[in-house]
XYZ file of N, CA and C in Angstrom:
237
model
N 4.182 8.029 9.268
C 5.198 7.701 8.302
C 6.416 7.052 8.930
N 6.835 7.587 10.082
C 8.001 7.011 10.759
C 7.722 5.580 11.186
N 6.486 5.302 11.578
C 6.132 3.944 12.023
C 6.287 2.941 10.883
N 5.901 3.327 9.685
C 6.033 2.424 8.532
C 7.502 2.128 8.268
N 8.318 3.166 8.255
C 9.755 2.961 8.019
C 10.386 2.124 9.134
N 9.986 2.376 10.387
C 10.512 1.612 11.512
C 10.128 0.144 11.374
N 8.862 -0.109 11.048
C 8.381 -1.484 10.917
C 9.135 -2.228 9.817
N 9.310 -1.589 8.679
C 10.057 -2.218 7.586
C 11.484 -2.543 8.021
N 12.117 -1.600 8.697
C 13.484 -1.821 9.166
C 13.533 -2.935 10.203
N 12.638 -2.894 11.150
C 12.614 -3.879 12.243
C 12.408 -5.301 11.721
N 11.589 -5.431 10.662
C 11.308 -6.744 10.083
C 12.325 -7.150 9.019
N 13.311 -6.284 8.775
C 14.319 -6.589 7.767
C 13.780 -6.500 6.351
N 12.757 -5.673 6.173
C 12.115 -5.553 4.861
C 12.453 -4.242 4.165
N 13.460 -3.551 4.640
C 13.850 -2.271 4.043
C 14.994 -2.475 3.055
N 14.707 -3.266 2.026
C 15.714 -3.526 1.000
C 15.058 -3.509 -0.374
N 15.855 -3.392 -1.430
C 15.309 -3.254 -2.785
C 14.516 -4.468 -3.278
N 14.654 -5.608 -2.619
C 13.922 -6.803 -3.042
C 12.482 -6.818 -2.544
N 12.117 -5.848 -1.723
C 10.786 -5.798 -1.117
C 10.032 -4.595 -1.670
N 8.778 -4.804 -2.033
C 7.914 -3.714 -2.479
C 6.769 -3.574 -1.474
N 6.919 -2.668 -0.506
C 5.852 -2.485 0.472
C 4.611 -1.880 -0.176
N 3.462 -2.373 0.231
C 2.183 -1.844 -0.229
C 1.391 -1.441 1.005
N 0.976 -0.181 1.051
C 0.200 0.330 2.177
C -1.162 0.740 1.643
N -2.205 0.189 2.238
C -3.572 0.482 1.821
C -4.286 1.142 2.991
N -4.868 2.313 2.746
C -5.552 3.021 3.821
C -6.710 3.856 3.319
N -7.589 4.222 4.247
C -8.794 4.958 3.870
C -9.032 6.195 4.724
N -7.990 6.663 5.397
C -8.193 7.730 6.366
C -7.112 8.795 6.220
N -7.414 9.977 6.673
C -6.446 11.071 6.641
C -5.172 10.693 7.394
N -5.307 9.891 8.433
C -4.139 9.488 9.216
C -3.203 8.569 8.435
N -3.646 8.032 7.312
C -2.803 7.175 6.478
C -1.893 7.978 5.552
N -2.128 9.262 5.428
C -1.363 10.089 4.496
C 0.133 10.110 4.814
N 0.500 10.102 6.090
C 1.924 10.075 6.450
C 2.593 8.809 5.925
N 1.899 7.689 6.024
C 2.453 6.422 5.522
C 2.583 6.464 4.005
N 1.572 7.005 3.332
C 1.659 7.126 1.870
C 2.886 7.953 1.492
N 3.095 9.053 2.182
C 4.247 9.922 1.898
C 5.560 9.209 2.176
N 5.618 8.460 3.262
C 6.846 7.756 3.638
C 7.228 6.699 2.612
N 6.250 6.155 1.921
C 6.528 5.088 0.953
C 6.882 5.600 -0.440
N 6.738 6.892 -0.670
C 7.075 7.436 -1.992
C 8.493 7.041 -2.366
N 8.635 6.393 -3.512
C 9.937 5.966 -3.983
C 10.401 4.641 -3.394
N 9.701 4.151 -2.374
C 10.077 2.892 -1.727
C 9.043 1.799 -1.942
N 7.794 2.207 -2.084
C 6.706 1.245 -2.194
C 5.501 1.880 -2.848
N 4.340 1.313 -2.565
C 3.106 1.760 -3.200
C 2.083 2.110 -2.132
N 1.536 3.305 -2.228
C 0.440 3.726 -1.364
C -0.858 3.672 -2.141
N -1.883 3.094 -1.530
C -3.184 2.968 -2.182
C -4.255 3.527 -1.255
N -4.926 4.563 -1.703
C -6.037 5.156 -0.972
C -7.319 4.414 -1.320
N -8.124 4.118 -0.318
C -9.444 3.535 -0.548
C -10.460 4.650 -0.318
N -11.111 5.086 -1.408
C -12.076 6.176 -1.333
C -13.013 6.094 -2.531
N -14.274 6.339 -2.283
C -15.270 6.256 -3.348
C -15.019 7.296 -4.439
N -14.524 8.451 -4.045
C -14.269 9.530 -5.011
C -12.788 9.924 -4.985
N -12.319 10.391 -6.121
C -10.939 10.877 -6.203
C -10.768 12.065 -5.264
N -9.625 12.128 -4.627
C -9.322 13.239 -3.729
C -7.815 13.404 -3.645
N -7.399 14.565 -3.183
C -5.966 14.818 -3.030
C -5.393 13.833 -2.021
N -4.278 13.212 -2.383
C -3.659 12.220 -1.511
C -2.207 12.023 -1.916
N -1.393 11.622 -0.954
C -0.008 11.250 -1.242
C 0.071 9.838 -1.811
N -1.051 9.120 -1.788
C -1.087 7.764 -2.345
C -0.952 7.834 -3.862
N -0.261 6.863 -4.414
C -0.063 6.822 -5.865
C -1.289 6.279 -6.594
N -2.096 5.482 -5.892
C -3.244 4.828 -6.523
C -4.465 4.930 -5.625
N -5.635 4.638 -6.222
C -6.887 4.656 -5.465
C -7.742 3.468 -5.867
N -8.342 2.840 -4.876
C -9.369 1.829 -5.094
C -10.663 2.390 -4.522
N -11.788 2.021 -5.135
C -13.067 2.610 -4.733
C -13.619 2.082 -3.418
N -13.375 0.801 -3.127
C -14.011 0.215 -1.945
C -13.280 -1.055 -1.521
N -13.766 -1.663 -0.449
C -13.103 -2.858 0.076
C -13.206 -4.042 -0.879
N -14.218 -4.065 -1.717
C -14.317 -5.144 -2.713
C -13.143 -5.063 -3.686
N -12.767 -3.861 -4.078
C -11.613 -3.710 -4.965
C -10.312 -4.057 -4.242
N -10.237 -3.737 -2.959
C -9.054 -4.124 -2.176
C -8.939 -5.644 -2.151
N -10.048 -6.314 -1.876
C -10.037 -7.776 -1.844
C -9.620 -8.354 -3.195
N -10.147 -7.799 -4.276
C -9.797 -8.287 -5.610
C -8.300 -8.110 -5.880
N -7.752 -6.973 -5.493
C -6.315 -6.735 -5.678
C -5.491 -7.741 -4.881
N -5.837 -7.931 -3.624
C -5.077 -8.857 -2.781
C -5.172 -10.288 -3.301
N -6.347 -10.696 -3.746
C -6.500 -12.035 -4.328
C -5.618 -12.183 -5.571
N -5.604 -11.148 -6.408
C -4.787 -11.170 -7.623
C -3.303 -11.312 -7.275
N -2.843 -10.554 -6.289
C -1.437 -10.629 -5.891
C -1.084 -12.010 -5.349
N -1.972 -12.583 -4.553
C -1.726 -13.927 -4.013
C -1.680 -14.945 -5.142
N -2.603 -14.838 -6.092
C -2.620 -15.772 -7.224
C -1.341 -15.666 -8.037
N -0.863 -14.462 -8.261
C 0.387 -14.275 -9.013
C 1.566 -14.884 -8.261
N 1.592 -14.695 -6.957
C 2.699 -15.200 -6.142
C 2.688 -16.724 -6.057
N 1.501 -17.317 -5.985
C 1.408 -18.775 -5.832
C 1.326 -19.500 -7.166
N 1.208 -18.737 -8.259
C 1.130 -19.348 -9.582
C -0.244 -19.871 -9.929
N -1.262 -19.467 -9.160
C -2.623 -19.925 -9.424
C -3.357 -19.049 -10.433
N -2.750 -17.938 -10.849
C -3.466 -17.017 -11.716
C -2.816 -16.773 -13.027
């Protein structure tokens, strides 16, 4: 969790104009999900629902790819 906050600060991305999104599939990602509560969005990648500090869940990497493509399309005006 501290690493995520440090990285955001170091890159100058720790401001209200930035919405950090952290996507992870491992128990070690839980600290980052917790650190982003109220600051950004944590997304767990797991086939089944499970307890997590992440606010959202995607089932697999195909859903991650679809989400990222959608975000890029929205940002570039292609979607």
